[in-house]
CSV table of C-alpha atoms in Angstrom, one decimal:
chain,number,residue,atom,x,y,z
A,1,MET,CA,26.9,17.1,68.1
A,2,PRO,CA,27.1,14.7,65.0
A,3,SER,CA,25.8,11.3,65.5
A,4,THR,CA,28.3,8.7,66.8
A,5,GLY,CA,26.2,5.6,66.3
A,6,LYS,CA,26.9,2.7,63.8
A,7,VAL,CA,24.5,4.4,61.2
A,8,LEU,CA,26.3,7.1,59.2
A,9,ARG,CA,24.2,10.0,58.5
A,10,ILE,CA,25.2,12.1,55.6
A,11,GLY,CA,23.9,15.5,54.6
A,12,ILE,CA,24.6,16.3,50.9
A,13,VAL,CA,23.7,18.8,48.2
A,14,ALA,CA,24.6,18.4,44.5
A,15,GLY,CA,22.9,21.3,42.4
A,16,GLU,CA,23.8,20.0,38.9
A,17,ALA,CA,23.7,16.9,36.8
A,18,SER,CA,27.6,16.4,37.1
A,19,GLY,CA,27.1,16.8,40.8
A,20,ASP,CA,24.6,13.9,40.7
A,21,ILE,CA,27.0,11.6,38.9
A,22,LEU,CA,29.7,12.4,41.5
A,23,GLY,CA,27.2,12.2,44.5
A,24,ALA,CA,25.7,8.8,43.5
A,25,GLY,CA,29.3,7.3,43.0
A,26,LEU,CA,30.3,8.6,46.5
A,27,ILE,CA,27.1,7.2,48.3
A,28,SER,CA,27.6,3.7,46.6
A,29,ALA,CA,31.2,3.9,47.8
A,30,LEU,CA,30.4,4.9,51.3
A,31,ARG,CA,27.8,2.1,51.6
A,32,GLN,CA,30.5,-0.4,51.1
A,33,TYR,CA,31.6,0.5,54.6
A,34,HIS,CA,28.3,1.5,56.2
A,35,PRO,CA,25.5,-0.6,54.5
A,36,ASP,CA,22.9,1.5,56.6
A,37,ILE,CA,24.0,4.8,55.7
A,38,VAL,CA,21.4,7.5,55.7
A,39,VAL,CA,21.6,10.4,53.1
A,40,GLU,CA,19.4,13.5,52.9
A,41,GLY,CA,19.5,16.8,51.1
A,42,ILE,CA,19.3,17.6,47.5
A,43,GLY,CA,20.2,15.2,44.7
A,44,GLY,CA,19.3,14.0,41.3
A,45,PRO,CA,18.0,10.8,39.7
A,46,LEU,CA,21.3,8.9,40.2
A,47,MET,CA,21.7,10.1,43.8
A,48,ILE,CA,18.0,9.1,44.7
A,49,ALA,CA,18.4,5.7,43.1
A,50,GLU,CA,21.2,5.3,45.7
A,51,GLY,CA,19.1,6.0,48.4
A,52,CYS,CA,19.3,9.8,48.8
A,53,ASN,CA,16.3,11.5,50.3
A,54,SER,CA,16.0,14.6,48.1
A,55,PHE,CA,14.0,17.5,49.9
A,56,PHE,CA,13.8,19.4,46.6
A,57,ALA,CA,14.1,18.7,42.9
A,58,GLN,CA,17.7,19.1,41.8
A,59,ASP,CA,16.9,21.4,38.9
A,60,ARG,CA,15.7,23.9,41.4
A,61,LEU,CA,19.3,24.8,41.9
A,62,ALA,CA,20.5,24.6,38.5
A,63,VAL,CA,20.6,28.2,37.3
A,64,MET,CA,23.0,29.8,34.9
A,65,GLY,CA,24.0,33.3,33.6
A,66,LEU,CA,23.5,36.7,35.5
A,67,ILE,CA,19.8,37.2,35.2
A,68,GLU,CA,18.3,33.8,36.2
A,69,PRO,CA,19.9,33.5,39.4
A,70,LEU,CA,18.8,36.9,40.4
A,71,LYS,CA,15.2,36.0,39.3
A,72,ARG,CA,15.3,32.7,41.3
A,73,LEU,CA,17.0,34.3,44.2
A,74,PRO,CA,14.1,34.1,46.8
A,75,GLU,CA,13.5,30.6,46.1
A,76,LEU,CA,17.1,29.7,46.4
A,77,LEU,CA,17.5,31.6,49.5
A,78,ARG,CA,14.3,29.7,51.1
A,79,ILE,CA,15.8,26.3,49.9
A,80,ARG,CA,19.3,27.2,51.6
A,81,ARG,CA,17.4,28.5,54.9
A,82,PHE,CA,15.3,25.1,54.8
A,83,LEU,CA,18.6,23.0,54.7
A,84,ARG,CA,20.4,25.1,57.2
A,85,GLU,CA,17.6,24.9,59.8
A,86,HIS,CA,17.0,21.2,59.2
A,87,PHE,CA,20.7,20.1,59.5
A,88,LEU,CA,21.3,22.3,62.5
A,89,ALA,CA,18.4,20.6,64.1
A,90,ASN,CA,19.5,17.5,62.9
A,91,PRO,CA,23.3,17.4,62.6
A,92,PRO,CA,24.7,14.7,60.4
A,93,ASP,CA,28.0,13.1,60.8
A,94,VAL,CA,29.1,14.9,57.8
A,95,PHE,CA,27.8,17.5,55.3
A,96,ILE,CA,29.0,17.4,51.8
A,97,GLY,CA,28.6,20.3,49.3
A,98,ILE,CA,29.3,19.2,45.8
A,99,ASP,CA,30.3,21.8,43.5
A,100,SER,CA,27.6,24.7,43.2
A,101,PRO,CA,30.0,26.9,45.4
A,102,ASP,CA,27.7,30.0,45.4
A,103,PHE,CA,25.0,27.9,47.0
A,104,ASN,CA,27.2,25.3,49.2
A,105,LEU,CA,29.8,27.3,50.6
A,106,THR,CA,27.5,29.5,52.6
A,107,LEU,CA,25.6,26.5,54.0
A,108,GLU,CA,28.7,24.6,54.7
A,109,GLN,CA,30.0,27.6,56.7
A,110,SER,CA,26.8,27.6,59.0
A,111,LEU,CA,27.1,24.2,59.5
A,112,HIS,CA,30.8,24.2,60.1
A,113,GLU,CA,30.3,26.8,62.8
A,114,ALA,CA,27.9,24.8,64.6
A,115,GLY,CA,30.4,21.9,64.9
A,116,VAL,CA,29.4,19.8,61.8
A,117,LYS,CA,32.2,18.2,60.0
A,118,THR,CA,32.0,19.7,56.3
A,119,VAL,CA,33.5,18.6,53.0
A,120,HIS,CA,33.4,20.5,49.7
A,121,TYR,CA,33.7,18.2,46.7
A,122,VAL,CA,35.0,19.8,43.5
A,123,SER,CA,37.2,22.9,44.2
A,124,PRO,CA,36.2,26.1,42.8
A,125,SER,CA,38.6,27.4,40.3
A,126,VAL,CA,40.3,29.5,42.9
A,127,TRP,CA,43.8,28.6,41.2
A,128,ALA,CA,42.6,30.5,38.2
A,129,TRP,CA,41.0,33.6,39.4
A,130,ARG,CA,39.3,35.2,42.5
A,131,GLN,CA,41.8,33.8,44.9
A,132,GLY,CA,40.3,35.5,47.6
A,133,ARG,CA,37.6,33.0,47.8
A,134,LEU,CA,40.2,30.7,49.7
A,135,LYS,CA,39.3,32.6,52.9
A,136,LYS,CA,35.5,31.6,52.6
A,137,ILE,CA,36.5,27.9,51.7
A,138,ALA,CA,38.7,27.8,54.6
A,139,ARG,CA,35.8,29.0,56.9
A,140,ALA,CA,33.5,26.8,55.3
A,141,ALA,CA,35.1,23.3,54.8
A,142,ASP,CA,37.3,21.1,56.7
A,143,LEU,CA,38.2,19.1,53.6
A,144,VAL,CA,38.2,19.9,50.0
A,145,LEU,CA,38.2,17.1,47.5
A,146,THR,CA,39.8,18.0,44.3
A,147,LEU,CA,39.6,16.4,41.0
A,148,PHE,CA,43.1,17.2,39.7
A,149,PRO,CA,46.5,17.2,41.1
A,150,PHE,CA,47.4,20.9,40.5
A,151,GLU,CA,44.4,21.8,42.6
A,152,GLU,CA,45.7,19.8,45.6
A,153,ALA,CA,48.9,21.4,45.0
A,154,PHE,CA,47.6,24.9,45.0
A,155,TYR,CA,45.9,24.3,48.5
A,156,ARG,CA,49.0,22.8,49.7
A,157,ASP,CA,51.0,26.0,48.6
A,158,HIS,CA,48.6,28.2,50.6
A,159,SER,CA,48.5,26.0,53.6
A,160,LYS,CA,50.6,28.2,55.8
A,161,ASP,CA,47.7,30.8,55.6
A,162,TYR,CA,45.0,28.2,56.0
A,163,PRO,CA,46.5,25.4,58.2
A,164,LEU,CA,43.2,24.0,59.2
A,165,LEU,CA,42.1,23.4,55.7
A,166,ARG,CA,42.7,20.0,53.8
A,167,ALA,CA,42.7,19.2,50.2
A,168,VAL,CA,42.9,15.8,48.8
A,169,CYS,CA,43.1,15.0,45.1
A,170,VAL,CA,40.6,11.9,44.5
A,171,GLY,CA,41.0,12.2,40.7
A,172,HIS,CA,38.3,12.5,38.2
A,173,PRO,CA,35.4,9.9,37.4
A,174,LEU,CA,35.7,10.5,33.8
A,175,ALA,CA,39.3,9.0,34.0
A,176,ASP,CA,37.9,5.8,35.5
A,177,SER,CA,35.2,5.4,33.3
A,178,ILE,CA,36.9,6.2,29.9
A,179,PRO,CA,39.4,3.1,28.7
A,180,MET,CA,42.9,3.8,28.5
A,181,GLU,CA,42.7,2.8,25.0
A,182,THR,CA,40.0,4.1,22.5
A,183,ASP,CA,38.5,1.7,20.3
A,184,ILE,CA,38.7,4.0,17.2
A,185,ALA,CA,37.4,1.3,14.6
A,186,ALA,CA,34.3,0.3,16.6
A,187,ALA,CA,33.4,4.1,17.0
A,188,ARG,CA,34.0,4.8,13.3
A,189,ALA,CA,31.9,1.8,12.4
A,190,GLN,CA,29.0,3.1,14.5
A,191,LEU,CA,29.2,6.5,12.7
A,192,SER,CA,29.7,4.7,9.3
A,193,PHE,CA,33.0,6.7,8.8
A,194,THR,CA,34.5,4.2,5.9
A,195,VAL,CA,34.7,6.4,2.8
A,196,PHE,CA,36.7,9.3,4.0
A,197,SER,CA,40.3,9.1,5.1
A,198,GLN,CA,40.3,11.4,8.1
A,199,ALA,CA,37.4,12.8,10.2
A,200,VAL,CA,37.3,15.9,12.4
A,201,ALA,CA,34.8,16.4,15.3
A,202,LEU,CA,33.4,19.8,15.8
A,203,LEU,CA,32.2,20.8,19.3
A,204,PRO,CA,31.1,24.5,19.5
A,205,GLY,CA,29.7,24.1,23.1
A,206,SER,CA,26.7,23.1,24.7
A,207,ARG,CA,25.0,26.5,25.5
A,208,ALA,CA,22.9,28.5,23.0
A,209,GLY,CA,25.2,31.4,23.5
A,210,GLU,CA,28.4,29.2,22.9
A,211,VAL,CA,26.8,27.9,19.7
A,212,ASP,CA,25.8,31.3,18.3
A,213,ARG,CA,29.5,32.5,18.8
A,214,MET,CA,31.4,29.4,17.8
A,215,GLY,CA,29.0,27.4,15.6
A,216,ARG,CA,29.4,29.5,12.4
A,217,LEU,CA,33.1,29.9,12.9
A,218,PHE,CA,33.5,26.0,13.2
A,219,LEU,CA,31.6,25.5,10.0
A,220,ASP,CA,33.7,28.3,8.3
A,221,VAL,CA,36.8,26.3,9.5
A,222,ALA,CA,35.5,22.9,8.3
A,223,ARG,CA,34.7,24.4,4.7
A,224,TRP,CA,38.2,26.1,4.6
A,225,CYS,CA,39.8,22.7,5.5
A,226,ALA,CA,37.7,20.7,3.1
A,227,ARG,CA,38.8,22.9,0.3
A,228,LYS,CA,42.5,22.0,1.1
A,229,HIS,CA,41.9,18.4,2.2
A,230,LYS,CA,39.5,16.7,-0.2
A,231,ASN,CA,39.4,13.3,1.9
A,232,LEU,CA,38.0,14.9,5.1
A,233,CYS,CA,34.7,14.8,6.8
A,234,PHE,CA,33.3,16.3,9.9
A,235,VAL,CA,30.8,15.1,12.6
A,236,MET,CA,29.1,17.4,14.9
A,237,PRO,CA,27.6,16.3,18.2
A,238,ALA,CA,24.4,18.1,19.4
A,239,ALA,CA,24.2,18.5,23.4
A,240,ASN,CA,20.3,18.3,23.2
A,241,ALA,CA,17.4,18.9,21.0
A,242,ALA,CA,17.5,22.5,21.3
A,243,ARG,CA,21.2,22.8,20.2
A,244,GLU,CA,20.4,20.2,17.4
A,245,LYS,CA,17.9,22.5,16.0
A,246,GLN,CA,20.2,25.4,16.4
A,247,LEU,CA,23.1,23.7,14.6
A,248,ARG,CA,20.8,22.1,11.9
A,249,ASP,CA,19.6,25.9,11.0
A,250,LEU,CA,23.3,26.8,10.7
A,251,LEU,CA,24.0,23.9,8.5
A,252,VAL,CA,21.6,25.2,5.8
A,253,ALA,CA,24.2,27.6,4.8
A,254,TYR,CA,26.9,24.9,4.4
A,255,PRO,CA,25.6,22.3,1.7
A,256,ASP,CA,29.1,21.9,0.3
A,257,VAL,CA,30.6,20.6,3.6
A,258,HIS,CA,30.3,17.0,4.7
A,259,VAL,CA,29.0,17.4,8.2
A,260,ARG,CA,27.3,14.6,10.1
A,261,LEU,CA,25.0,16.0,12.9
A,262,VAL,CA,24.6,13.6,15.7
A,263,SER,CA,22.2,13.8,18.6
A,264,GLY,CA,24.2,13.5,21.7
A,265,GLN,CA,27.1,11.1,21.9
A,266,SER,CA,29.8,13.5,22.1
A,267,GLN,CA,32.3,10.8,23.3
A,268,LEU,CA,31.4,8.6,20.3
A,269,CYS,CA,32.0,11.4,17.8
A,270,MET,CA,35.3,12.2,19.4
A,271,ALA,CA,36.4,8.6,19.7
A,272,ALA,CA,35.7,8.2,15.8
A,273,SER,CA,37.6,11.3,14.8
A,274,ASP,CA,41.3,12.0,14.0
A,275,ALA,CA,41.3,15.4,15.6
A,276,VAL,CA,38.9,17.8,17.5
A,277,LEU,CA,38.2,21.4,17.1
A,278,MET,CA,36.3,22.3,20.3
A,279,ALA,CA,35.3,25.3,22.4
A,280,SER,CA,37.2,25.6,25.7
A,281,GLY,CA,35.7,23.9,28.5
A,282,THR,CA,35.4,20.4,30.5
A,283,THR,CA,34.9,18.7,27.1
A,284,THR,CA,38.6,19.2,26.5
A,285,LEU,CA,39.1,16.7,29.4
A,286,GLU,CA,37.2,14.2,27.6
A,287,ALA,CA,39.1,14.6,24.3
A,288,MET,CA,42.4,14.3,26.2
A,289,LEU,CA,41.2,11.1,27.8
A,290,LEU,CA,40.1,9.8,24.6
A,291,LYS,CA,43.7,10.6,23.3
A,292,LYS,CA,42.5,12.9,20.6
A,293,PRO,CA,44.7,15.8,19.3
A,294,MET,CA,42.7,18.9,19.6
A,295,VAL,CA,42.6,22.7,18.8
A,296,VAL,CA,40.9,24.7,21.5
A,297,ALA,CA,39.2,28.0,20.6
A,298,TYR,CA,36.9,30.5,22.4
A,299,LYS,CA,35.2,33.8,22.0
A,300,MET,CA,33.4,36.1,24.2
A,301,SER,CA,32.4,39.7,24.2
A,302,ALA,CA,35.0,42.1,24.2
A,303,ILE,CA,34.1,43.4,27.8
A,304,SER,CA,34.0,40.1,29.3
A,305,HIS,CA,37.2,39.3,27.8
A,306,ALA,CA,38.8,42.4,29.1
A,307,ILE,CA,37.6,41.7,32.7
A,308,ILE,CA,38.3,37.9,32.7
A,309,SER,CA,41.8,38.3,31.2
A,310,ARG,CA,42.8,40.8,33.9
A,311,LEU,CA,41.5,38.4,36.5
A,312,LEU,CA,43.1,35.1,35.3
A,313,LYS,CA,46.2,33.8,37.1
A,314,VAL,CA,47.1,31.0,35.0
A,315,PRO,CA,48.7,31.0,31.4
A,316,TYR,CA,46.3,28.3,30.0
A,317,VAL,CA,42.5,27.7,29.7
A,318,SER,CA,42.2,24.1,28.5
A,319,LEU,CA,42.5,21.2,30.8
A,320,PRO,CA,45.2,19.4,29.0
A,321,ASN,CA,47.5,22.3,29.2
A,322,LEU,CA,46.6,23.0,32.7
A,323,LEU,CA,47.2,19.3,33.7
A,324,ALA,CA,50.6,19.2,32.0
A,325,ASN,CA,51.6,22.8,33.0
A,326,GLU,CA,52.7,23.4,29.4
A,327,LYS,CA,51.2,24.0,26.0
A,328,LEU,CA,50.5,20.6,24.8
A,329,VAL,CA,47.5,21.8,22.6
A,330,PRO,CA,46.9,25.0,20.6
A,331,GLU,CA,44.7,27.5,22.3
A,332,LEU,CA,43.4,30.1,20.1
A,333,LEU,CA,41.0,32.6,21.8
A,334,GLN,CA,39.2,35.9,21.1
A,335,ASP,CA,40.9,37.7,18.0
A,336,LYS,CA,43.3,34.8,17.3
A,337,ALA,CA,40.3,32.6,16.7
A,338,THR,CA,40.1,33.2,12.9
A,339,VAL,CA,39.1,30.7,10.3
A,340,GLU,CA,42.7,30.8,8.9
A,341,ASN,CA,44.5,30.2,12.2
A,342,LEU,CA,42.1,27.4,13.4
A,343,GLY,CA,42.2,25.8,9.9
A,344,ASN,CA,46.0,25.9,9.7
A,345,ALA,CA,46.4,24.4,13.3
A,346,LEU,CA,43.9,21.7,12.4
A,347,LEU,CA,45.7,20.6,9.2
A,348,ALA,CA,48.8,20.7,10.9
A,349,ILE,CA,47.8,18.2,13.5
A,350,LEU,CA,46.1,15.9,10.9
A,351,ALA,CA,49.5,16.1,8.9
A,352,ASP,CA,51.8,15.2,11.6
A,353,SER,CA,51.5,11.6,12.6
A,354,HIS,CA,54.9,11.7,14.7
A,355,GLN,CA,53.7,14.5,16.7
A,356,THR,CA,50.2,12.9,17.3
A,357,ALA,CA,51.9,9.9,18.6
A,358,ILE,CA,54.0,11.9,21.3
A,359,LEU,CA,51.0,13.8,22.2
A,360,LYS,CA,48.9,10.7,22.8
A,361,LYS,CA,51.5,9.3,24.9
A,362,ARG,CA,51.5,12.3,27.0
A,363,PHE,CA,47.7,12.2,27.2
A,364,ALA,CA,48.0,8.6,28.4
A,365,ASP,CA,50.3,9.7,31.2
A,366,LEU,CA,47.8,12.5,32.3
A,367,HIS,CA,45.1,10.0,32.1
A,368,GLN,CA,46.8,7.7,34.4
A,369,ASP,CA,47.7,10.4,36.9
A,370,ILE,CA,43.9,11.2,37.3
A,371,ARG,CA,42.8,7.7,37.2
A,372,ARG,CA,42.5,7.3,41.1
A,373,ASN,CA,39.1,5.3,41.6
A,374,ALA,CA,37.3,8.7,42.5
A,375,SER,CA,34.4,7.5,44.3
A,376,GLU,CA,36.3,5.4,46.5
A,377,SER,CA,39.3,7.6,47.1
A,378,ALA,CA,36.5,10.4,48.2
A,379,ALA,CA,34.8,7.9,50.5
A,380,LYS,CA,38.2,7.1,52.2
A,381,ALA,CA,39.1,10.7,52.6
A,382,ILE,CA,35.7,11.5,54.2
A,383,LEU,CA,35.8,8.5,56.6
A,384,GLN,CA,39.4,9.6,57.4
A,385,LEU,CA,38.1,13.0,58.4
A,386,LEU,CA,35.6,11.3,60.5
A,387,GLY,CA,38.4,9.4,62.2
A,388,GLN,CA,37.6,6.0,60.8
A,389,ALA,CA,40.6,5.7,58.3
A,390,PRO,CA,39.2,2.4,56.5
A,391,GLN,CA,41.9,0.1,55.2
A,392,SER,CA,39.5,-2.3,53.0
A,393,VAL,CA,36.1,-2.8,52.2
A,394,PRO,CA,34.6,-5.1,55.0
């Protein structure tokens, strides 16, 4: 059985950089209650700096796409087998799987069946599609820590079918770290936005395939808008060196469009802008927290779109709309993501200061709703699962 001594022993696996951020914050928060906490499993540099003993490099789990996971499958299975055998032989007080559901849920289930308390931090998107995964989550986890209130509500709505599975919304750490008010003047000064009256941030995505599909489209939109709105400039952050080269190659064909290519600093670019044209994804949450009006677009292969559109159970794809449960921002997907449609939506936003003010107020309300001191809230929920129910930091 798990340890009942004063030293709290935590098993943990975070397979991606975003999970490393969550894990580091969680370890730090737990240490406020248990200074001698012992943490081991898999983590990135931030978790290791907080004292996590990582048995493997975190990037060994960070695989994406369809082919890469298959090529790496033998290694991934070996890593998971090692972790299962280690934690079964040395049961922690609680095991925490951070995101990476394909890897973590199976490991969590093995430990859960052996009597170890298990937590899954960051809910899989069961509310959007593949709701049958709820069965596996219920078999694997005692507690799911969600980032958004609508996710907690989804689990609550299904509590009759899965009475032993608890879900608690702890909020999103970005909502804690991004200020409620954005210093637009300071951001614009950093990017030298002084000559032009309005600026638009272009975010076509962080992966090569996304930039291939969306980069040229967004630059075509920028050209279309610039011809109708002379005092307009654009800033485009590149997620990494490879994306910067990819975007720079695209920009060669757009010498007539004033586009500032920036290495990284997507938050700064959005903060300095009056509006954002962006690919659908988690970055829409950052734009919302920065109180930026946005137009959301996405394109994928016709086959992928046909499959996914049949599986989706929600009417929206962008996080602002999902959080509000209404259409706050335009979503132009697939065939609707044309230069003219995107350009008209963007110029409409830039021209309507009254609607922008209303939208920013809604964004502020949503920001406040998910600003819940995520790491501290997650630590308290886990300690309550272990029967400790802390009231305050000792």
